[in-house]
Short mmCIF file of C-alpha atoms in Angstrom, two decimals:
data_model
loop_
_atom_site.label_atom_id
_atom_site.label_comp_id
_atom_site.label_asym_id
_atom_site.label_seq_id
_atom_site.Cartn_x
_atom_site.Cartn_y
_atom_site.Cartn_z
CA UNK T 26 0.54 43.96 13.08
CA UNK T 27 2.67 45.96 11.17
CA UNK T 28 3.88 44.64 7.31
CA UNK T 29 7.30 44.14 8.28
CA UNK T 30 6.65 41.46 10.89
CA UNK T 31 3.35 40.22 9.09
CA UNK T 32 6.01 39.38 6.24
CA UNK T 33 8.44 38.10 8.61
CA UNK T 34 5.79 35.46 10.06
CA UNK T 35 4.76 34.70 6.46
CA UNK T 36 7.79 34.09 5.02
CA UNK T 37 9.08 32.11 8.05
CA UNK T 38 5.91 29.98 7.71
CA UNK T 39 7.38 29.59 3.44
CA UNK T 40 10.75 28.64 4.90
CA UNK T 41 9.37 25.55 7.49
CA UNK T 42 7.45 24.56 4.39
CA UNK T 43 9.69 24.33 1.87
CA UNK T 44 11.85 22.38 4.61
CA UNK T 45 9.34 20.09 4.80
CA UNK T 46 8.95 19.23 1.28
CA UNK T 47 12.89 19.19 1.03
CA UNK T 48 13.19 16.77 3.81
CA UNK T 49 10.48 14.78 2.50
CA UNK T 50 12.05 14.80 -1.17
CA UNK T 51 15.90 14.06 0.65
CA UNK T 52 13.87 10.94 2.20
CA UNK T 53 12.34 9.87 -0.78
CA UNK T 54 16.13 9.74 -2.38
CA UNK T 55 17.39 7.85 0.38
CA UNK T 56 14.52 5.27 0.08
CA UNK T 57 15.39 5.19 -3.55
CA UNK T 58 19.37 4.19 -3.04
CA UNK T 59 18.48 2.02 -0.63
CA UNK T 60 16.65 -0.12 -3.29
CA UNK T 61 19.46 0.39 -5.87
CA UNK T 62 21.79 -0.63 -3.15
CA UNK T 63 19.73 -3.50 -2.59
CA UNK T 64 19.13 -4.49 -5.58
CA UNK T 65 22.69 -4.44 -6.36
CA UNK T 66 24.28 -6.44 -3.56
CA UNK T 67 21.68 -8.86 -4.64
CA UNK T 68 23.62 -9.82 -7.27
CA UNK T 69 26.92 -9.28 -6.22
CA UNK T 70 26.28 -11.50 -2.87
CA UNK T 71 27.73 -9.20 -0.81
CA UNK T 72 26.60 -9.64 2.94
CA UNK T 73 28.55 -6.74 4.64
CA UNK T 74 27.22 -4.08 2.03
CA UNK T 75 23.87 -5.95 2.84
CA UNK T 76 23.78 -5.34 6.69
CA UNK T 77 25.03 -1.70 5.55
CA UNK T 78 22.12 -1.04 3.64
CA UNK T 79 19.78 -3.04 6.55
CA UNK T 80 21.50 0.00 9.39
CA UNK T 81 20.86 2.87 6.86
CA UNK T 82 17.19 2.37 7.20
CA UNK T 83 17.30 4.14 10.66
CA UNK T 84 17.86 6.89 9.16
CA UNK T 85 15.25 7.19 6.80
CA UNK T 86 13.13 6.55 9.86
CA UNK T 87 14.49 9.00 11.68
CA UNK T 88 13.67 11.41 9.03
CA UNK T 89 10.24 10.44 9.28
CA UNK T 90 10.13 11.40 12.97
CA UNK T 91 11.96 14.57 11.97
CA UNK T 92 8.78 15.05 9.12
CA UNK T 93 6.36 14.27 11.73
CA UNK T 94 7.86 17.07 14.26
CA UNK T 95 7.92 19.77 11.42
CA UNK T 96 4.16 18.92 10.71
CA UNK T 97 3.07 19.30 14.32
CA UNK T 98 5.04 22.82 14.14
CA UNK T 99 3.47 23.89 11.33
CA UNK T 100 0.00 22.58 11.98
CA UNK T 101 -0.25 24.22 15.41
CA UNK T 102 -0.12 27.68 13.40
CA UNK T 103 -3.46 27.15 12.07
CA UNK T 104 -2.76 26.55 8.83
CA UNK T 105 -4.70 27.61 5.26
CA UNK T 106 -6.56 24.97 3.08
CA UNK T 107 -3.88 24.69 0.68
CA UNK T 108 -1.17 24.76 3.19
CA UNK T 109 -2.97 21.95 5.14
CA UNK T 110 -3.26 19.90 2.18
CA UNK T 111 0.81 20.18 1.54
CA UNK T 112 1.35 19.48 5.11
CA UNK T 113 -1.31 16.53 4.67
CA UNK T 114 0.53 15.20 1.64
CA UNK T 115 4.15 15.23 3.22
CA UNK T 116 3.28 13.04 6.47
CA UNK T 117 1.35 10.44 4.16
CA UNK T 118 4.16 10.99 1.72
CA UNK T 119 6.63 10.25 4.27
CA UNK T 120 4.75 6.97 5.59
CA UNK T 121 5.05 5.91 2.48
CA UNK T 122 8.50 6.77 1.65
CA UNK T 123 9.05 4.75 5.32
CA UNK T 124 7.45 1.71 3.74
CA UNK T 125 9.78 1.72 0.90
CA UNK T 126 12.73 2.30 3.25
CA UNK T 127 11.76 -0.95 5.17
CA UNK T 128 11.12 -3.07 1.95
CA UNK T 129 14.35 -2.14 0.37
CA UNK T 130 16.13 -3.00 4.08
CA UNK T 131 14.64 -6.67 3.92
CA UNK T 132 15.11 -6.94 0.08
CA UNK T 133 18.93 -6.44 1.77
CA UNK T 134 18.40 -8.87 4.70
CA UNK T 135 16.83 -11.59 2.23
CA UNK T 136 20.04 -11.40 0.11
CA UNK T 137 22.01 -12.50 3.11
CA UNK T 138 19.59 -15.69 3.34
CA UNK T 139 20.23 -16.49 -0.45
CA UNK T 140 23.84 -16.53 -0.23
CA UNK T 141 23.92 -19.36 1.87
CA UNK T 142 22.68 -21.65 -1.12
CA UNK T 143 23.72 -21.64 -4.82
CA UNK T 144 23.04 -18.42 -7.38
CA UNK T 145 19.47 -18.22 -8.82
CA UNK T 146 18.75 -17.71 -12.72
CA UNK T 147 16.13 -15.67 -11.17
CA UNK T 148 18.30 -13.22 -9.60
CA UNK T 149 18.00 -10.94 -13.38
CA UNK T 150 14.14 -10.86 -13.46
CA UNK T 151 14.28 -9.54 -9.75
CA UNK T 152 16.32 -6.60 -10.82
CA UNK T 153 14.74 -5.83 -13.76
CA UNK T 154 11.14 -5.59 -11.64
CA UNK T 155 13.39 -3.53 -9.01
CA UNK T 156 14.56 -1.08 -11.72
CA UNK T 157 11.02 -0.36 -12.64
CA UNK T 158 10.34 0.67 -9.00
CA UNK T 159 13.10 2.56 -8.31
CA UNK T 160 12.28 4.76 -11.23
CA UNK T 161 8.68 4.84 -10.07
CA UNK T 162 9.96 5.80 -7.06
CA UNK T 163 12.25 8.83 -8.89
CA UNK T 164 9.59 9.61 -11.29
CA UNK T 165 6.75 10.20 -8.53
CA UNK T 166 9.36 11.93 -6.43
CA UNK T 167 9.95 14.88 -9.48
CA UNK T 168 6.07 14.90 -9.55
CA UNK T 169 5.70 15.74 -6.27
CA UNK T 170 8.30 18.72 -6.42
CA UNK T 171 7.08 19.81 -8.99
CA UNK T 172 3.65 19.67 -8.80
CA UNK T 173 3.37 17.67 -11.98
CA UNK T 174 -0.16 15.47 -11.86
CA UNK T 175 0.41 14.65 -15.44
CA UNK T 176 3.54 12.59 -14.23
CA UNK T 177 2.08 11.84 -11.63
CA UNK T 178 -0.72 10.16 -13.08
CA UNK T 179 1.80 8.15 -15.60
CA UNK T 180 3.26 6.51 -12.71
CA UNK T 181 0.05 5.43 -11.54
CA UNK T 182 -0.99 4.06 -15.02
CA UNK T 183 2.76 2.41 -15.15
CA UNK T 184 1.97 0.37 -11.85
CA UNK T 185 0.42 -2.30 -14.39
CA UNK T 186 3.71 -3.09 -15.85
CA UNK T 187 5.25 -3.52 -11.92
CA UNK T 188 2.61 -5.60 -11.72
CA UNK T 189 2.86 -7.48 -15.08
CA UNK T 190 6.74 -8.23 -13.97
CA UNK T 191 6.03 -9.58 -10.53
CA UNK T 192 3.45 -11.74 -11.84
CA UNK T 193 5.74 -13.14 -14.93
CA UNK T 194 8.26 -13.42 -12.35
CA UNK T 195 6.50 -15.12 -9.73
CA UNK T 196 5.10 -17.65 -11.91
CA UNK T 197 8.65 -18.41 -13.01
CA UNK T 198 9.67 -18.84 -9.30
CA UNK T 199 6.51 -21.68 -8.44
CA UNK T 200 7.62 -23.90 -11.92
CA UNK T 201 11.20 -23.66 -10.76
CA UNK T 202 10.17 -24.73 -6.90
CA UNK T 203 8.06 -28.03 -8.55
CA UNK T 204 11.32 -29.05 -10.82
CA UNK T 205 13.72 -29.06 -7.85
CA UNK T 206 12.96 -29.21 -4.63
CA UNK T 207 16.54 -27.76 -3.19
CA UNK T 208 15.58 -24.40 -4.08
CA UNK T 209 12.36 -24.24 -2.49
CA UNK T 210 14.14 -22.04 0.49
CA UNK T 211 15.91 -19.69 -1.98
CA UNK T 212 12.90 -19.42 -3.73
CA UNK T 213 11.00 -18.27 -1.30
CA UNK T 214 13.19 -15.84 -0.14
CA UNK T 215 12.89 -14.27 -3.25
CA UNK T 216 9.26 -14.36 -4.03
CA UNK T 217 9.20 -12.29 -0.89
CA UNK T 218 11.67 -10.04 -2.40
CA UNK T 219 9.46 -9.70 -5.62
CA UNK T 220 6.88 -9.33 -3.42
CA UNK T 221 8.60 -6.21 -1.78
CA UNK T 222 9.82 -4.91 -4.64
CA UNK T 223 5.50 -5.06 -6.00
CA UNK T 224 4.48 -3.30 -3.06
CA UNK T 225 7.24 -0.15 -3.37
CA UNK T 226 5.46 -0.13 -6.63
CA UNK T 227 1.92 0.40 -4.98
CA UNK T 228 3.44 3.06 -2.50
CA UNK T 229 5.02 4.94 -5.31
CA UNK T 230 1.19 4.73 -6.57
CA UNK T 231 0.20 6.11 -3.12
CA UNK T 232 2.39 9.09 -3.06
CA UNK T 233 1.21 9.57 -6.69
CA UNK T 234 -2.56 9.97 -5.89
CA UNK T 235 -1.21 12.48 -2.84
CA UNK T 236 0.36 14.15 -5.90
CA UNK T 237 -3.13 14.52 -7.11
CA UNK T 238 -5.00 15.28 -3.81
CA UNK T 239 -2.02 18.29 -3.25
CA UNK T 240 -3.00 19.77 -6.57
CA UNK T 241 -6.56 18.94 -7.13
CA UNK T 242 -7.96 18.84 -3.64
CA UNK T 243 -11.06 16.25 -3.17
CA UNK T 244 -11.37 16.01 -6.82
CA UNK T 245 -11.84 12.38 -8.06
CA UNK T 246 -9.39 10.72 -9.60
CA UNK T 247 -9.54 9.01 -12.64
CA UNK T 248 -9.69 4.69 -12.74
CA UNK T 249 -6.63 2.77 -13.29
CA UNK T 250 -5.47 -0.72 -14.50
CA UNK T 251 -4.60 -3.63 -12.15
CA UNK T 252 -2.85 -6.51 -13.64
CA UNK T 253 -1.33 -8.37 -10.24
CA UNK T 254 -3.00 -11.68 -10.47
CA UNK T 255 -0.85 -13.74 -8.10
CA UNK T 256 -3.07 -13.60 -5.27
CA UNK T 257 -6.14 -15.79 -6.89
CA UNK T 258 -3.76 -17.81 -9.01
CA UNK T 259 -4.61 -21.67 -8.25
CA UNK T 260 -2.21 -22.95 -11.00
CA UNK T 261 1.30 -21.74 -12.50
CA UNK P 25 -16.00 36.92 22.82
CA UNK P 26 -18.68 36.12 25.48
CA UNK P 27 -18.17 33.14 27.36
CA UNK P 28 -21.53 31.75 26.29
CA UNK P 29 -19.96 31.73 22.27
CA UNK P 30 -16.85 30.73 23.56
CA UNK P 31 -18.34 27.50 25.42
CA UNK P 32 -20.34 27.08 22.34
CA UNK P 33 -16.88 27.20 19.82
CA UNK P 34 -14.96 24.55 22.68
CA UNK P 35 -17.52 22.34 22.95
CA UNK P 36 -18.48 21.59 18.30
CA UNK P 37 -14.16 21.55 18.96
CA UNK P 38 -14.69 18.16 21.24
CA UNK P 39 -17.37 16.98 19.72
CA UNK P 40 -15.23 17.12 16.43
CA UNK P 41 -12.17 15.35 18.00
CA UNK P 42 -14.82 13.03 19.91
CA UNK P 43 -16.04 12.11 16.28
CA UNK P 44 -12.77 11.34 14.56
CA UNK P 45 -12.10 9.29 17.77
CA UNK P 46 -15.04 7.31 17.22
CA UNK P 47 -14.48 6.79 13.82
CA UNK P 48 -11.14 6.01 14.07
CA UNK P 49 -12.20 2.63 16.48
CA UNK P 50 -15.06 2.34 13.99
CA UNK P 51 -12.47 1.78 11.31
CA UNK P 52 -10.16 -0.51 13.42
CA UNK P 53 -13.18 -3.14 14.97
CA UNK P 54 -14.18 -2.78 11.03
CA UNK P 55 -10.84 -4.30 10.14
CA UNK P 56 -10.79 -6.82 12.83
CA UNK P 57 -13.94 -8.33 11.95
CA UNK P 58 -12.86 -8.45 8.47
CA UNK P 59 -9.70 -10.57 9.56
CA UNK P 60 -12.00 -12.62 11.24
CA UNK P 61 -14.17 -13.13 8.52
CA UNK P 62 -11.56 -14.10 6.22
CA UNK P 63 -9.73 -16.33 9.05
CA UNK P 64 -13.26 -17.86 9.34
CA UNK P 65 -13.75 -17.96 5.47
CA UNK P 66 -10.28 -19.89 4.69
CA UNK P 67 -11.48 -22.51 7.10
CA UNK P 68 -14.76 -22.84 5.51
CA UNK P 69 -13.44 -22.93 1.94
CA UNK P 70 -16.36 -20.36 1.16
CA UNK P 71 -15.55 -18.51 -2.35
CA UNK P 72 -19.16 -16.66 -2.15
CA UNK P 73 -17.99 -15.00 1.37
CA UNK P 74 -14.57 -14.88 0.90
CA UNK P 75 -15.99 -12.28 -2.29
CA UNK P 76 -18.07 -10.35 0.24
CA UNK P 77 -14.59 -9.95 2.68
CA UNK P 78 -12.94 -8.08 -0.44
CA UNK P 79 -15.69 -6.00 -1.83
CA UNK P 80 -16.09 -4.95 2.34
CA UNK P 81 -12.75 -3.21 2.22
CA UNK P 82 -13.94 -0.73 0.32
CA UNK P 83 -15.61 0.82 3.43
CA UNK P 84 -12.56 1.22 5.30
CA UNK P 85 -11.17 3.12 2.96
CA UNK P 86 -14.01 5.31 2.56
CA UNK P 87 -13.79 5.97 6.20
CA UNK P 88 -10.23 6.49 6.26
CA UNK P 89 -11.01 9.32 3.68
CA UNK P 90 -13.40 10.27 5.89
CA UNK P 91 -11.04 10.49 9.12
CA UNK P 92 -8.45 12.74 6.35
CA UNK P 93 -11.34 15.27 6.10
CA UNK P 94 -12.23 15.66 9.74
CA UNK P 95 -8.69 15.90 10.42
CA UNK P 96 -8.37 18.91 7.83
CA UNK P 97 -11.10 20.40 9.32
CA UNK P 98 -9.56 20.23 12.97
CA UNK P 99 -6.02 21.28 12.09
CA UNK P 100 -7.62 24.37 10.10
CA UNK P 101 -8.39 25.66 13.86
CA UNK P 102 -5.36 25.97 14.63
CA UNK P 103 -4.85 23.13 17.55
CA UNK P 104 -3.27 23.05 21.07
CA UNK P 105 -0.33 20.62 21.02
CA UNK P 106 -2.11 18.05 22.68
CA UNK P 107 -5.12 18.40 20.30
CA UNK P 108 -2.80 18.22 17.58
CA UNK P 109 -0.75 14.81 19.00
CA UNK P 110 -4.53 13.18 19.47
CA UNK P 111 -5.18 14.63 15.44
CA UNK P 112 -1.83 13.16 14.14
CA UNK P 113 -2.27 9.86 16.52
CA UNK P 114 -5.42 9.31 14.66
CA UNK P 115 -4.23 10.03 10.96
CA UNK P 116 -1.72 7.34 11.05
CA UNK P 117 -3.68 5.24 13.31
CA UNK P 118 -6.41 5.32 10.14
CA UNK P 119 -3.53 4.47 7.88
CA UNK P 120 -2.83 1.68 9.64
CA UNK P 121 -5.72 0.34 10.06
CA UNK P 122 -6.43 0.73 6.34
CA UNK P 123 -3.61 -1.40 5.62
CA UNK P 124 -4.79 -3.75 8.02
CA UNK P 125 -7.90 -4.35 6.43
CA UNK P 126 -6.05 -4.70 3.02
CA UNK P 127 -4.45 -7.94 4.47
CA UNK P 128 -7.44 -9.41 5.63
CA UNK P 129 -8.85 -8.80 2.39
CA UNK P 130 -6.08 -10.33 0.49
CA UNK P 131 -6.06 -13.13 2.85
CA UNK P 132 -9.86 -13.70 1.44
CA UNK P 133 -8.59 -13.42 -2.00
CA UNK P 134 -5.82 -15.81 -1.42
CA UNK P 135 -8.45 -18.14 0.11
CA UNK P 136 -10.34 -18.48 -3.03
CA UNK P 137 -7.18 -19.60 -4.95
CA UNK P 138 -6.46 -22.36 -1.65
CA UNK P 139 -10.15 -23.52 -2.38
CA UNK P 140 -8.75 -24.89 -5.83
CA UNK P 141 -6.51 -27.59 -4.62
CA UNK P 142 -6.76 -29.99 -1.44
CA UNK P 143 -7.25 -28.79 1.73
CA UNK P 144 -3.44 -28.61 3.17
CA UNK P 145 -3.49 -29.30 7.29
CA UNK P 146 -1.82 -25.78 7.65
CA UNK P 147 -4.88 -23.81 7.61
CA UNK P 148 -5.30 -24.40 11.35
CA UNK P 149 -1.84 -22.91 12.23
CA UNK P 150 -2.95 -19.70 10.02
CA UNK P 151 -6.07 -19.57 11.90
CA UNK P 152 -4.13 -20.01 15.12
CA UNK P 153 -1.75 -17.48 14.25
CA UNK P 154 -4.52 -15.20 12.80
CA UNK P 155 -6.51 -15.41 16.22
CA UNK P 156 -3.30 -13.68 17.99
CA UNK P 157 -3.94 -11.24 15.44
CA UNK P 158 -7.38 -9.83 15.94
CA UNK P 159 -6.42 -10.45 19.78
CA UNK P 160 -3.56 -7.79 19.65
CA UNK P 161 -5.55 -5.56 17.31
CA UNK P 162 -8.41 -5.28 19.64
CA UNK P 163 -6.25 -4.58 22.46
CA UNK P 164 -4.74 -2.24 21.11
CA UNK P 165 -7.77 -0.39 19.98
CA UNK P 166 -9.03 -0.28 23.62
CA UNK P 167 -5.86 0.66 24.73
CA UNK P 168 -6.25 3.47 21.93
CA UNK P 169 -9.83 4.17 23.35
CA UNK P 170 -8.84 4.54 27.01
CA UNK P 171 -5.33 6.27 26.24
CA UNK P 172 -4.08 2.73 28.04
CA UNK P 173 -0.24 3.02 27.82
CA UNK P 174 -0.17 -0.17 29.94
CA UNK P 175 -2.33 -2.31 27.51
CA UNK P 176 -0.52 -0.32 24.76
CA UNK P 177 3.05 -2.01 26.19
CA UNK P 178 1.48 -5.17 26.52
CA UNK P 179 0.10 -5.05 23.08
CA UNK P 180 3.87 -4.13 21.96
CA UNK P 181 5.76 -7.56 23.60
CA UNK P 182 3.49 -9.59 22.72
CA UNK P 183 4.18 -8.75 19.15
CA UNK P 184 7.42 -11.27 20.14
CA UNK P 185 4.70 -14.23 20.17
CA UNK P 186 3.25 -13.25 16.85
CA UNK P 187 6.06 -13.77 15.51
CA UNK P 188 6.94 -16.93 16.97
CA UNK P 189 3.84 -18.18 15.69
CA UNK P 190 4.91 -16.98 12.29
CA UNK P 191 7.95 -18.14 12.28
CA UNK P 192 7.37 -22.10 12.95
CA UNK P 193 3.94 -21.73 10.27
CA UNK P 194 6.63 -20.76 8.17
CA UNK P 195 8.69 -23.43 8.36
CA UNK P 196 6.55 -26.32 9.02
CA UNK P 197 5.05 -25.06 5.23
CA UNK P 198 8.57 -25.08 3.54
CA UNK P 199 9.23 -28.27 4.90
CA UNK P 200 5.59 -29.41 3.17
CA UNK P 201 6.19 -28.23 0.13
CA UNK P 202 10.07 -29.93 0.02
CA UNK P 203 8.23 -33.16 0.44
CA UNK P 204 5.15 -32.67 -1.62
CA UNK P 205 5.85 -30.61 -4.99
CA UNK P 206 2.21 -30.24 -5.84
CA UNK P 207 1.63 -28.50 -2.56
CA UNK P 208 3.80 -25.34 -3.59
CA UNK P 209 1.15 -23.24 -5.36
CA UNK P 210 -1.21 -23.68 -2.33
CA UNK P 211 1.65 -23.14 0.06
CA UNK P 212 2.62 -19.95 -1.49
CA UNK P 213 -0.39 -18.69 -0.53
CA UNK P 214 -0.42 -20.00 2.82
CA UNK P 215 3.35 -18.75 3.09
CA UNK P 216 2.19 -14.75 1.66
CA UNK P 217 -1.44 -15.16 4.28
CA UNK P 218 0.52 -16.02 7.36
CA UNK P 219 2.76 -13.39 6.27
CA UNK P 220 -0.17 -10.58 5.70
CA UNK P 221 -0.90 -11.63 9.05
CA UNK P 222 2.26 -11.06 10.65
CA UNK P 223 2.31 -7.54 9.04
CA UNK P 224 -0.72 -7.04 10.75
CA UNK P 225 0.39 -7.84 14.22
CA UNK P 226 3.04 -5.25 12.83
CA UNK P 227 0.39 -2.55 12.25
CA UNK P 228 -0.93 -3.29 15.83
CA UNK P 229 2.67 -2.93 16.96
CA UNK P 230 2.53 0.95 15.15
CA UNK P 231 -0.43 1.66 17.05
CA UNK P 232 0.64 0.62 20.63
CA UNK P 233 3.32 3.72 19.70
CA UNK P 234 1.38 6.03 18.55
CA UNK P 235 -1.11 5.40 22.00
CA UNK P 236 2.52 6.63 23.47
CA UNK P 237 3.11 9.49 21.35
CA UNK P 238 -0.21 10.48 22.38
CA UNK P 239 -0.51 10.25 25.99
CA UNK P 240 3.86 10.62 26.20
CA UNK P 241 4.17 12.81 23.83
CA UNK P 242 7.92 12.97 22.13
CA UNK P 243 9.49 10.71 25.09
CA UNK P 244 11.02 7.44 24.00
CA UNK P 245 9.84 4.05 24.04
CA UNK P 246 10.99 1.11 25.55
CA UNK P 247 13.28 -1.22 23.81
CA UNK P 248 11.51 -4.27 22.29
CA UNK P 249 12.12 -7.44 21.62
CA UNK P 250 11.86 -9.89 17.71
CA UNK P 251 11.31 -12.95 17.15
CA UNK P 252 11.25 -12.99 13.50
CA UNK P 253 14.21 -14.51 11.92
CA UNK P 254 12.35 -15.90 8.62
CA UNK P 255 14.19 -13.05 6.88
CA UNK P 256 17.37 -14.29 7.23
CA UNK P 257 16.76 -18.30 7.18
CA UNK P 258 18.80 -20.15 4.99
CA UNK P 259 17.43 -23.75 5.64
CA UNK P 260 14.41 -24.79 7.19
#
């Protein structure tokens, strides 16, 4: 093979992976307005921007699909370690992103549910846990363009505080349901939504320890703080 | 290359994809008899087992990082396309499958916390519900096994009954806890189990696809129909 077309092929091969990370970095962004869109209309009761929000997650989905195409193209061209592991990392990457997509959609279908009864006191604690994730979400999405496992690695560590929110919060939510009764169906709705909003927080986590696995290969990765204790709570 | 070598390279090539195969059902009846355990475990009220359930998980996820090496290893070759749709089928089939056994894990956790109030006559609509669960998973794992599209289709509608199921648990428990106060905390977790459930019947749902992207390859799916209108319930 001469250079000229050995280059060619090579930087071709650069091209379809840079689009990859791009695409998987413009889906990340999307998943991350969606939640800021959600978490806005939220509190402004607003049902048609809701079911706008709900319709934009199809195309964060199809992006996926788009991600998942890309990776089959690239993969079939017998790829190098390191070049398998970035092409690894963008499918789980974008999995994950989809997750977030999907919570963010039914934070935005939930709202619809809550603004058939009264306004929630409640309604400030879920967007202060939301803000945390969406700048998980941002922070873990720079890390992973720029290859940075240090940030990485602070996103994972600031999962605890996602986690110390949602609990604070969801404790709130049970005392509120025992003192009246009426808002047991609004309640619910949004200890699903704070529920949501905890798991973008473990994806963001995910896509942070892909961060790692990208950069470090099998290497272990260091232990990390849980503080979610909702799910072996017997008492508020 | 004699043909003697090249037999010898083809065949370690299907015995590879043959392995991650295997391990990849492996992982899935793994998770299924986890949900079972921890259907089994809320009925018993058995905090010992309920502990062995959760400390189990851990091997799935070492064999889903197990399935993420093989896969390296068979995309380094350089794959055929179909080769490549039966490597990406299984990497996402792992993944969900992971997050399957996550939920029956956390419905073990959650059982411990039920096991400190009354027992609440619920549990035998989770277990109910949970049974259509492991029912779909299964099938959908043999469907997976035998490249089944049928059984893969079937596996997809009857997600529709799933959620049916969910849907009426979930109302008959916000009715309860309107009527009884000091049920809410155990409710809750009753409400977030029957819901880890239904995500599961969701992750069974993801699989029946990805048995189409495998055998179909890029053609599209059926529409589908769902039966899960919790989202957007205002009043039970």
């Amino acid at each position: 093979m001469s250079t000229q077309m050995h280059d060619h092929i090579v930087k071709s091969y650069d091209d379809e992976q840079r689009r990859l990370l791009d695409e998987t970095l413009r889906m990340g962004e999307m998943a991350a307005s969606q939640l800021e869109a959600a978490l806005d209309v939220v509190q402004r009761r607003d049902d048609k921007a809701a079911e706008r929000i709900i319709a934009n997650d199809e195309a964060i989905d199809a992006l996926e699909q788009e991600i998942s195409h890309d990776v089959m193209k690239l993969a079939l061209r017998g790829p190098m370690a390191r070049d398998l592991r970035e092409i690894l990392a963008a499918i789980r990457i974008a999995s994950d992103i989809e997750r977030v997509g999907d919570y963010a959609a039914n934070v935005a279908k939930r709202s619809t549910a809550l603004n058939l009864s009264p306004p929630l006191p409640h309604v400030a604690g879920l967007h202060a846990l939301g803000t945390l994730a969406v700048k998980q979400l941002r922070d873990v999405l720079t890390a992973y363009r720029d290859n940075d496992i240090e940030l990485a690695q602070s996103v994972r560590a600031r999962d605890a505080e996602v986690d110390t929110a949602y609990t604070g919060l969801f404790r709130e939510l049970l005392t509120y349901m025992m003192e009246d009764a009426r808002s047991i169906t609004a309640c619910t709705h949004l200890l699903f939504m704070a529920k949501n909003i905890e798991r973008i927080g473990d994806h963001a986590t995910n896509i942070a320890e892909n961060v790692w696995f990208l950069v470090k290969g099998e290497e272990q990765l260091p232990p990390r703080e849980k503080r979610d204790d909702t799910n072996t709570t017997g008492a508020v």
